[in-house]
Amino acid sequence: MLNSTIKKLWISFLFILAILFFSDLVIHRHDYFGVDGFFAFPSIYGFLSCIFLVFVSKAIGIFLKRPEDYYDE
Amino acid sequence: MTSSLLHPGMILILFGLFIPLIKNRLIVLLFPIASFIILFSLDNGTVIKLDYGNYELVLLSIDKLSRLFSYIFLLILFATAIFSINQDSKSEISSAFVYVGSSISVVLSGDLITLFIFWEIMAITSTIVIWSGSKQSYYPGIRYLAVHLLGGSILLIGIIGYANTTGTLAFGLMSPDNIFSYFVLAGFLINAGAPPFSSWIPDAYPSASWSGTVFLSAFTTKTAVYVLIVGYAGYQFLIYVGIFMIFYGIIFAILENDMRRILSYSIVNQVGFMIVAVGIGTEIAINGASSHAFTHIIYKALLLMSAGSVFYITGRVKCTDLGGLYKTMPLTMICGIIGALSISAFPLTSGFISKSLTVQATVYEELKILWLLLTMASAGVFLHAGIKFPWFVFFQKDAKIKAEDPPKNMRFAMILLSALCILIGVFPGALYSILPYDVKYVPYTLDHVSSQLQLLMFSGLAFFILLKYLKRTLTITLDFDWFWRKFGVLVVNLFDTYLLKKAQTLIQSIDNLGTQTIRSLHKHSGPSGMLGRSWSTGNMALWTAILLGLFLLFYLFA
């Protein structure tokens, strides 16, 4: 029951993503800097940005993460 | 004198002091309304002045910008006062009112001395709000106070130096050629949560009570944004500070486990956006900074009310202990999601029509790199606050927590702010009309809406794909405060154990040397010593004769 709901949610999510990705075919996006005129630029850039940020934070975490009671006296 | 009693900020301070005597907490709700009526009745350009020696203090000076900030402060005080009706701690509510009253007084002040006085009252009263939380709030409160008193001292040095060198106390755009401007700037930036002191926000705010955190989230950092707009608009250096804060907030929030700390890191991130806008300094950027401050105060309070309700009902704050609350706390979840969508600047929410102004400012100034960074950060905001907070608290796994939506006053406050988030987003004209400069920008174009939706939805995709890397762990993340919380302690211990021991041995040996010298002196020259005792006359005569004989010999042979 729950699994089928999650499956349906995923399908509708992917459907929305596809519409947005290909909306660039119909909607003329105004480009200000050249690079942002690239096809589906916001989709690609948003996706890659998040992946980048997560891995940067993982890398920083290696050095800066400590157990919760680190500061307890 | 009668006129200064009708100061919208000072009257709140006065009211706040009487709160412990008031039994019916609904009466407290009248105070922000009274203050609002006073402020509303005063025209732009109204001033209250006070002669103070050679200087003139401007207790009140109203313009569009100070009015905007005062209105939002009063609005959020009103909403949080409703939210906190069932908060039993009278010290918290009372000090919160004095705190908000002094924030409004800072915003309305026209000179640096008045500003400084209320700035310091803010530091003290907000510390009391933190301490009202629980026993565990004591040390975070002390650290918070220490940072703010340090900031206050730097600010005071700046103000005194500035007044002495320029001969004026008036607070307006600060001269970039005067060295003391930068002391004032440093004092302001510490309150804004700028590096290296950003950690006071995630350290102190989440240790306040479930309602205290909501009070704290709105005022200190946003008062700092206000004074930065007035004093330092167009200082390019602020762009770099803001960018640092934006990415610091995102990265530390991704690594965090405590939901209220996640939202605190996100304050640093959002204030970063505003500081970037102040650094750009054009009309549209200043509109961006002030409208973003306005909408941020609402949705951040809403998010913290949602988190506060979860804490109030379940007593839990960690993502690892939470999950599945969508079933038992549906209203809290919906309001939390509306706050999360607003902070992520989804179309039809308040964040979309405010943050876009700042991003558009970079387009007009042709700042390509900055535009790319801000766009990346917008995706990152959705990642760390927009999805992470609701996902880990309300969905994720079913943590099987017995829970229910909070009491009706708390529900009402959340619904009120949710409605505002959406109304402002759907009808941006109202907010745009009270911004300091005229707004020509149109946020709702097909182009802009589609770009923003693409950016956010694909960030959402990234979140779910990377979910296993985002799993929370029972950890904290080190920050600059390590230097005074750990390194400082190490240094003190070093002195205490190692160096102090060395010093003690040294002192002991000096002491011993002294004692021995005295002893040997005593032995030889004391009452019974060879050189000290009394001699017989015969001996005396003999020794004198010997000495004289030697003297004669020397004289003869020399």
CSV table of N, CA, C and O in Angstrom, one decimal, chain B residues 157-254:
chain,number,residue,atom,x,y,z
B,157,ILE,N,34.1,51.9,20.4
B,157,ILE,CA,35.4,52.5,20.0
B,157,ILE,C,35.2,53.3,18.7
B,157,ILE,O,35.6,54.4,18.5
B,158,GLY,N,34.5,52.6,17.8
B,158,GLY,CA,34.2,53.2,16.5
B,158,GLY,C,33.4,54.5,16.6
B,158,GLY,O,33.7,55.5,16.0
B,159,ILE,N,32.3,54.4,17.4
B,159,ILE,CA,31.5,55.6,17.6
B,159,ILE,C,32.2,56.8,18.2
B,159,ILE,O,32.1,57.9,17.7
B,160,ILE,N,33.0,56.5,19.2
B,160,ILE,CA,33.7,57.6,19.9
B,160,ILE,C,34.7,58.2,18.9
B,160,ILE,O,34.8,59.4,18.8
B,161,GLY,N,35.5,57.3,18.2
B,161,GLY,CA,36.5,57.8,17.3
B,161,GLY,C,35.8,58.6,16.2
B,161,GLY,O,36.3,59.7,15.8
B,162,TYR,N,34.7,58.1,15.7
B,162,TYR,CA,34.0,58.7,14.5
B,162,TYR,C,33.5,60.1,15.0
B,162,TYR,O,33.7,61.1,14.2
B,163,ALA,N,32.9,60.2,16.1
B,163,ALA,CA,32.4,61.4,16.6
B,163,ALA,C,33.5,62.4,16.8
B,163,ALA,O,33.4,63.6,16.5
B,164,ASN,N,34.6,62.0,17.3
B,164,ASN,CA,35.8,62.9,17.6
B,164,ASN,C,36.4,63.4,16.3
B,164,ASN,O,36.8,64.6,16.2
B,165,THR,N,36.5,62.5,15.3
B,165,THR,CA,37.2,62.9,14.1
B,165,THR,C,36.3,63.7,13.1
B,165,THR,O,36.8,64.6,12.4
B,166,THR,N,35.0,63.4,13.2
B,166,THR,CA,34.2,64.1,12.2
B,166,THR,C,33.3,65.2,12.9
B,166,THR,O,32.7,66.0,12.2
B,167,GLY,N,33.2,65.1,14.2
B,167,GLY,CA,32.4,66.1,14.9
B,167,GLY,C,30.9,65.9,14.8
B,167,GLY,O,30.2,66.8,15.2
B,168,THR,N,30.5,64.8,14.3
B,168,THR,CA,29.1,64.5,14.2
B,168,THR,C,28.7,63.2,14.7
B,168,THR,O,29.5,62.2,14.6
B,169,LEU,N,27.5,63.1,15.3
B,169,LEU,CA,27.0,61.8,15.8
B,169,LEU,C,25.9,61.3,14.9
B,169,LEU,O,25.4,60.2,15.1
B,170,ALA,N,25.5,62.1,13.9
B,170,ALA,CA,24.4,61.7,13.1
B,170,ALA,C,24.7,60.4,12.4
B,170,ALA,O,25.8,60.1,12.0
B,171,PHE,N,23.7,59.5,12.3
B,171,PHE,CA,23.9,58.2,11.7
B,171,PHE,C,23.3,58.2,10.3
B,171,PHE,O,22.1,58.3,10.1
B,172,GLY,N,24.2,58.2,9.3
B,172,GLY,CA,23.8,58.1,7.9
B,172,GLY,C,24.9,57.3,7.2
B,172,GLY,O,25.6,56.5,7.9
B,173,LEU,N,25.1,57.4,5.9
B,173,LEU,CA,26.1,56.7,5.2
B,173,LEU,C,27.5,57.1,5.8
B,173,LEU,O,27.8,58.3,5.9
B,174,MET,N,28.2,56.1,6.2
B,174,MET,CA,29.5,56.4,6.9
B,174,MET,C,30.6,56.6,5.9
B,174,MET,O,30.7,56.0,4.9
B,175,SER,N,31.5,57.5,6.3
B,175,SER,CA,32.6,57.9,5.4
B,175,SER,C,33.6,56.8,5.3
B,175,SER,O,34.1,56.3,6.2
B,176,PRO,N,33.9,56.3,4.0
B,176,PRO,CA,34.8,55.2,3.8
B,176,PRO,C,36.3,55.6,4.1
B,176,PRO,O,37.1,54.8,4.2
B,177,ASP,N,36.6,56.9,4.2
B,177,ASP,CA,37.9,57.4,4.5
B,177,ASP,C,38.3,57.4,6.0
B,177,ASP,O,39.4,57.5,6.3
B,178,ASN,N,37.3,57.3,6.8
B,178,ASN,CA,37.5,57.4,8.2
B,178,ASN,C,37.7,56.0,8.8
B,178,ASN,O,36.9,55.1,8.7
B,179,ILE,N,38.9,55.8,9.4
B,179,ILE,CA,39.2,54.5,9.9
B,179,ILE,C,38.2,53.9,10.9
B,179,ILE,O,37.9,52.8,11.0
B,180,PHE,N,37.6,54.9,11.7
B,180,PHE,CA,36.6,54.4,12.7
B,180,PHE,C,35.3,53.9,12.1
B,180,PHE,O,34.6,53.2,12.8
B,181,SER,N,35.0,54.3,10.8
B,181,SER,CA,33.9,53.7,10.2
B,181,SER,C,34.0,52.2,10.2
B,181,SER,O,32.9,51.5,10.3
B,182,TYR,N,35.2,51.7,10.1
B,182,TYR,CA,35.4,50.2,10.0
B,182,TYR,C,35.2,49.5,11.3
B,182,TYR,O,34.8,48.3,11.4
B,183,PHE,N,35.5,50.2,12.4
B,183,PHE,CA,35.2,49.7,13.8
B,183,PHE,C,33.7,49.5,13.9
B,183,PHE,O,33.2,48.5,14.4
B,184,VAL,N,33.0,50.6,13.5
B,184,VAL,CA,31.5,50.6,13.6
B,184,VAL,C,31.0,49.4,12.7
B,184,VAL,O,30.1,48.6,13.2
B,185,LEU,N,31.5,49.3,11.5
B,185,LEU,CA,31.1,48.2,10.6
B,185,LEU,C,31.4,46.8,11.2
B,185,LEU,O,30.5,46.0,11.2
B,186,ALA,N,32.5,46.7,11.9
B,186,ALA,CA,32.8,45.4,12.5
B,186,ALA,C,31.8,45.1,13.6
B,186,ALA,O,31.3,44.0,13.7
B,187,GLY,N,31.5,46.1,14.4
B,187,GLY,CA,30.5,45.9,15.5
B,187,GLY,C,29.1,45.5,14.9
B,187,GLY,O,28.5,44.6,15.4
B,188,PHE,N,28.7,46.1,13.8
B,188,PHE,CA,27.5,45.8,13.1
B,188,PHE,C,27.5,44.3,12.6
B,188,PHE,O,26.6,43.5,12.7
B,189,LEU,N,28.7,44.0,12.0
B,189,LEU,CA,28.8,42.7,11.3
B,189,LEU,C,28.7,41.5,12.3
B,189,LEU,O,28.2,40.4,12.0
B,190,ILE,N,29.3,41.8,13.5
B,190,ILE,CA,29.2,40.7,14.5
B,190,ILE,C,27.8,40.4,14.8
B,190,ILE,O,27.4,39.2,15.0
B,191,ASN,N,26.9,41.4,14.9
B,191,ASN,CA,25.5,41.1,15.2
B,191,ASN,C,24.8,40.5,14.0
B,191,ASN,O,23.8,39.9,14.2
B,192,ALA,N,25.3,40.7,12.8
B,192,ALA,CA,24.7,40.1,11.6
B,192,ALA,C,25.1,38.6,11.5
B,192,ALA,O,24.5,37.9,10.7
B,193,GLY,N,26.0,38.2,12.3
B,193,GLY,CA,26.4,36.8,12.2
B,193,GLY,C,27.5,36.5,11.2
B,193,GLY,O,27.6,35.5,10.6
B,194,ALA,N,28.3,37.6,10.9
B,194,ALA,CA,29.4,37.5,9.9
B,194,ALA,C,30.6,36.7,10.5
B,194,ALA,O,30.7,36.6,11.7
B,195,PRO,N,31.4,36.1,9.6
B,195,PRO,CA,32.5,35.4,10.1
B,195,PRO,C,33.5,36.3,10.8
B,195,PRO,O,33.6,37.5,10.4
B,196,PRO,N,34.3,35.9,11.7
B,196,PRO,CA,34.4,34.5,12.2
B,196,PRO,C,33.5,34.3,13.4
B,196,PRO,O,33.7,33.3,14.1
B,197,PHE,N,32.5,35.1,13.6
B,197,PHE,CA,31.6,34.9,14.7
B,197,PHE,C,30.2,34.4,14.4
B,197,PHE,O,29.3,34.4,15.2
B,198,SER,N,30.1,33.8,13.2
B,198,SER,CA,28.8,33.3,12.8
B,198,SER,C,28.2,32.2,13.8
B,198,SER,O,27.0,32.1,14.0
B,199,SER,N,29.1,31.5,14.5
B,199,SER,CA,28.6,30.4,15.3
B,199,SER,C,27.7,30.8,16.5
B,199,SER,O,27.1,30.0,17.1
B,200,TRP,N,27.7,32.1,16.9
B,200,TRP,CA,26.8,32.5,18.0
B,200,TRP,C,25.4,32.2,17.7
B,200,TRP,O,24.6,31.9,18.6
B,201,ILE,N,25.0,32.2,16.4
B,201,ILE,CA,23.6,32.0,16.1
B,201,ILE,C,23.2,30.5,16.3
B,201,ILE,O,22.3,30.2,17.1
B,202,PRO,N,23.9,29.6,15.6
B,202,PRO,CA,23.5,28.2,15.9
B,202,PRO,C,23.9,27.7,17.3
B,202,PRO,O,23.3,26.6,17.7
B,203,ASP,N,24.7,28.4,18.0
B,203,ASP,CA,25.1,28.0,19.3
B,203,ASP,C,24.0,28.4,20.3
B,203,ASP,O,23.5,27.6,21.2
B,204,ALA,N,23.6,29.7,20.2
B,204,ALA,CA,22.7,30.2,21.3
B,204,ALA,C,21.2,30.1,21.0
B,204,ALA,O,20.5,29.7,21.9
B,205,TYR,N,20.8,30.3,19.8
B,205,TYR,CA,19.4,30.3,19.5
B,205,TYR,C,18.7,29.0,19.8
B,205,TYR,O,17.6,29.0,20.5
B,206,PRO,N,19.2,27.9,19.4
B,206,PRO,CA,18.5,26.6,19.7
B,206,PRO,C,18.5,26.2,21.2
B,206,PRO,O,17.9,25.3,21.5
B,207,SER,N,19.3,27.0,22.0
B,207,SER,CA,19.3,26.6,23.4
B,207,SER,C,18.2,27.3,24.2
B,207,SER,O,18.0,27.1,25.4
B,208,ALA,N,17.5,28.2,23.5
B,208,ALA,CA,16.4,28.9,24.1
B,208,ALA,C,15.2,28.0,24.1
B,208,ALA,O,15.2,26.9,23.6
B,209,SER,N,14.1,28.4,24.7
B,209,SER,CA,12.9,27.6,24.8
B,209,SER,C,12.2,27.4,23.5
B,209,SER,O,12.6,28.1,22.5
B,210,TRP,N,11.1,26.7,23.4
B,210,TRP,CA,10.4,26.5,22.1
B,210,TRP,C,9.9,27.8,21.5
B,210,TRP,O,9.8,27.9,20.3
B,211,SER,N,9.6,28.7,22.4
B,211,SER,CA,9.1,30.0,21.9
B,211,SER,C,10.2,31.0,21.9
B,211,SER,O,10.2,31.9,21.0
B,212,GLY,N,11.2,30.9,22.8
B,212,GLY,CA,12.3,31.9,22.8
B,212,GLY,C,13.0,31.9,21.5
B,212,GLY,O,13.4,33.0,21.0
B,213,THR,N,13.3,30.8,20.9
B,213,THR,CA,14.0,30.7,19.6
B,213,THR,C,13.3,31.6,18.5
B,213,THR,O,13.9,32.2,17.7
B,214,VAL,N,11.9,31.5,18.6
B,214,VAL,CA,11.1,32.3,17.6
B,214,VAL,C,11.4,33.8,17.8
B,214,VAL,O,11.6,34.5,16.9
B,215,PHE,N,11.3,34.2,19.1
B,215,PHE,CA,11.6,35.6,19.4
B,215,PHE,C,12.9,36.0,18.9
B,215,PHE,O,13.1,37.1,18.3
B,216,LEU,N,13.9,35.2,19.2
B,216,LEU,CA,15.3,35.5,18.9
B,216,LEU,C,15.6,35.6,17.4
B,216,LEU,O,16.4,36.5,16.9
B,217,SER,N,14.9,34.8,16.6
B,217,SER,CA,15.3,34.7,15.2
B,217,SER,C,15.2,36.0,14.4
B,217,SER,O,15.8,36.2,13.4
B,218,ALA,N,14.3,36.9,14.8
B,218,ALA,CA,13.9,38.0,14.0
B,218,ALA,C,14.7,39.2,14.1
B,218,ALA,O,14.9,40.0,13.2
B,219,PHE,N,15.2,39.5,15.3
B,219,PHE,CA,15.6,40.9,15.6
B,219,PHE,C,17.0,41.3,15.5
B,219,PHE,O,17.4,42.3,14.9
B,220,THR,N,17.9,40.5,16.2
B,220,THR,CA,19.3,41.0,16.2
B,220,THR,C,19.9,41.0,14.8
B,220,THR,O,20.5,42.1,14.4
B,221,THR,N,19.8,40.0,14.1
B,221,THR,CA,20.5,40.0,12.7
B,221,THR,C,19.8,41.0,11.8
B,221,THR,O,20.5,41.6,11.0
B,222,LYS,N,18.5,41.1,11.9
B,222,LYS,CA,17.8,42.0,11.0
B,222,LYS,C,18.0,43.5,11.3
B,222,LYS,O,18.1,44.3,10.5
B,223,THR,N,18.2,43.8,12.6
B,223,THR,CA,18.6,45.1,13.0
B,223,THR,C,19.9,45.4,12.4
B,223,THR,O,20.2,46.6,11.9
B,224,ALA,N,20.8,44.4,12.5
B,224,ALA,CA,22.1,44.6,11.9
B,224,ALA,C,22.0,44.9,10.4
B,224,ALA,O,22.7,45.7,9.8
B,225,VAL,N,21.1,44.2,9.7
B,225,VAL,CA,20.9,44.4,8.2
B,225,VAL,C,20.5,45.8,8.0
B,225,VAL,O,21.0,46.6,7.1
B,226,TYR,N,19.5,46.3,8.9
B,226,TYR,CA,19.1,47.7,8.7
B,226,TYR,C,20.2,48.7,8.9
B,226,TYR,O,20.4,49.6,8.0
B,227,VAL,N,21.0,48.6,9.9
B,227,VAL,CA,22.1,49.6,10.1
B,227,VAL,C,23.1,49.5,9.0
B,227,VAL,O,23.7,50.5,8.6
B,228,LEU,N,23.3,48.3,8.4
B,228,LEU,CA,24.2,48.1,7.3
B,228,LEU,C,23.7,48.8,6.1
B,228,LEU,O,24.4,49.5,5.3
B,229,ILE,N,22.4,48.7,5.9
B,229,ILE,CA,21.8,49.4,4.7
B,229,ILE,C,22.0,50.9,4.9
B,229,ILE,O,22.4,51.6,3.9
B,230,VAL,N,21.7,51.4,6.1
B,230,VAL,CA,21.8,52.9,6.3
B,230,VAL,C,23.3,53.3,6.2
B,230,VAL,O,23.6,54.3,5.5
B,231,GLY,N,24.2,52.6,6.8
B,231,GLY,CA,25.6,53.1,6.9
B,231,GLY,C,26.5,52.6,5.9
B,231,GLY,O,27.5,53.3,5.6
B,232,TYR,N,26.3,51.5,5.2
B,232,TYR,CA,27.3,50.9,4.4
B,232,TYR,C,26.8,50.4,3.0
B,232,TYR,O,27.4,49.5,2.5
B,233,ALA,N,25.7,50.9,2.5
B,233,ALA,CA,25.2,50.5,1.2
B,233,ALA,C,26.3,50.8,0.2
B,233,ALA,O,26.9,51.9,0.1
B,234,GLY,N,26.6,49.8,-0.6
B,234,GLY,CA,27.6,50.0,-1.7
B,234,GLY,C,29.0,49.7,-1.3
B,234,GLY,O,29.9,49.8,-2.1
B,235,TYR,N,29.3,49.3,-0.1
B,235,TYR,CA,30.6,48.8,0.3
B,235,TYR,C,30.9,47.5,-0.3
B,235,TYR,O,30.3,46.5,0.2
B,236,GLN,N,31.7,47.4,-1.3
B,236,GLN,CA,31.9,46.1,-2.0
B,236,GLN,C,32.3,44.9,-1.2
B,236,GLN,O,32.0,43.8,-1.5
B,237,PHE,N,33.1,45.3,-0.2
B,237,PHE,CA,33.7,44.3,0.7
B,237,PHE,C,32.5,43.4,1.3
B,237,PHE,O,32.7,42.2,1.5
B,238,LEU,N,31.4,44.0,1.5
B,238,LEU,CA,30.2,43.3,2.0
B,238,LEU,C,29.8,42.1,1.1
B,238,LEU,O,29.2,41.1,1.6
B,239,ILE,N,30.0,42.3,-0.2
B,239,ILE,CA,29.6,41.2,-1.1
B,239,ILE,C,30.3,39.9,-0.7
B,239,ILE,O,29.7,38.8,-0.6
B,240,TYR,N,31.6,40.0,-0.4
B,240,TYR,CA,32.4,38.8,-0.1
B,240,TYR,C,32.0,38.2,1.2
B,240,TYR,O,31.9,37.0,1.4
B,241,VAL,N,31.7,39.1,2.2
B,241,VAL,CA,31.2,38.7,3.5
B,241,VAL,C,29.9,37.9,3.3
B,241,VAL,O,29.8,36.8,3.9
B,242,GLY,N,29.0,38.5,2.6
B,242,GLY,CA,27.7,37.8,2.3
B,242,GLY,C,27.8,36.5,1.7
B,242,GLY,O,27.2,35.5,2.1
B,243,ILE,N,28.7,36.4,0.6
B,243,ILE,CA,28.9,35.1,-0.1
B,243,ILE,C,29.4,34.1,0.9
B,243,ILE,O,28.9,32.9,0.9
B,244,PHE,N,30.3,34.4,1.7
B,244,PHE,CA,30.9,33.5,2.7
B,244,PHE,C,29.7,33.0,3.6
B,244,PHE,O,29.6,31.8,3.8
B,245,MET,N,28.9,33.9,4.1
B,245,MET,CA,27.8,33.5,5.0
B,245,MET,C,26.8,32.6,4.3
B,245,MET,O,26.3,31.6,4.9
B,246,ILE,N,26.5,32.9,3.0
B,246,ILE,CA,25.6,32.1,2.3
B,246,ILE,C,26.0,30.6,2.2
B,246,ILE,O,25.2,29.7,2.6
B,247,PHE,N,27.3,30.4,1.8
B,247,PHE,CA,27.7,29.0,1.7
B,247,PHE,C,28.0,28.4,3.0
B,247,PHE,O,27.8,27.2,3.1
B,248,TYR,N,28.5,29.1,3.9
B,248,TYR,CA,28.7,28.6,5.3
B,248,TYR,C,27.4,28.0,5.8
B,248,TYR,O,27.3,26.9,6.3
B,249,GLY,N,26.3,28.8,5.7
B,249,GLY,CA,25.0,28.4,6.2
B,249,GLY,C,24.6,27.1,5.5
B,249,GLY,O,24.1,26.2,6.2
B,250,ILE,N,24.7,27.0,4.2
B,250,ILE,CA,24.2,25.8,3.5
B,250,ILE,C,25.0,24.6,4.0
B,250,ILE,O,24.5,23.6,4.3
B,251,ILE,N,26.4,24.7,3.9
B,251,ILE,CA,27.2,23.6,4.2
B,251,ILE,C,27.0,23.1,5.6
B,251,ILE,O,26.9,21.9,5.9
B,252,PHE,N,27.0,24.0,6.6
B,252,PHE,CA,26.9,23.6,8.0
B,252,PHE,C,25.5,23.0,8.2
B,252,PHE,O,25.3,22.1,9.1
B,253,ALA,N,24.5,23.6,7.6
B,253,ALA,CA,23.1,23.1,7.8
B,253,ALA,C,23.0,21.6,7.2
B,253,ALA,O,22.3,20.8,7.8
B,254,ILE,N,23.7,21.4,6.1
B,254,ILE,CA,23.6,20.0,5.5
B,254,ILE,C,24.2,19.0,6.5
B,254,ILE,O,23.7,17.9,6.7
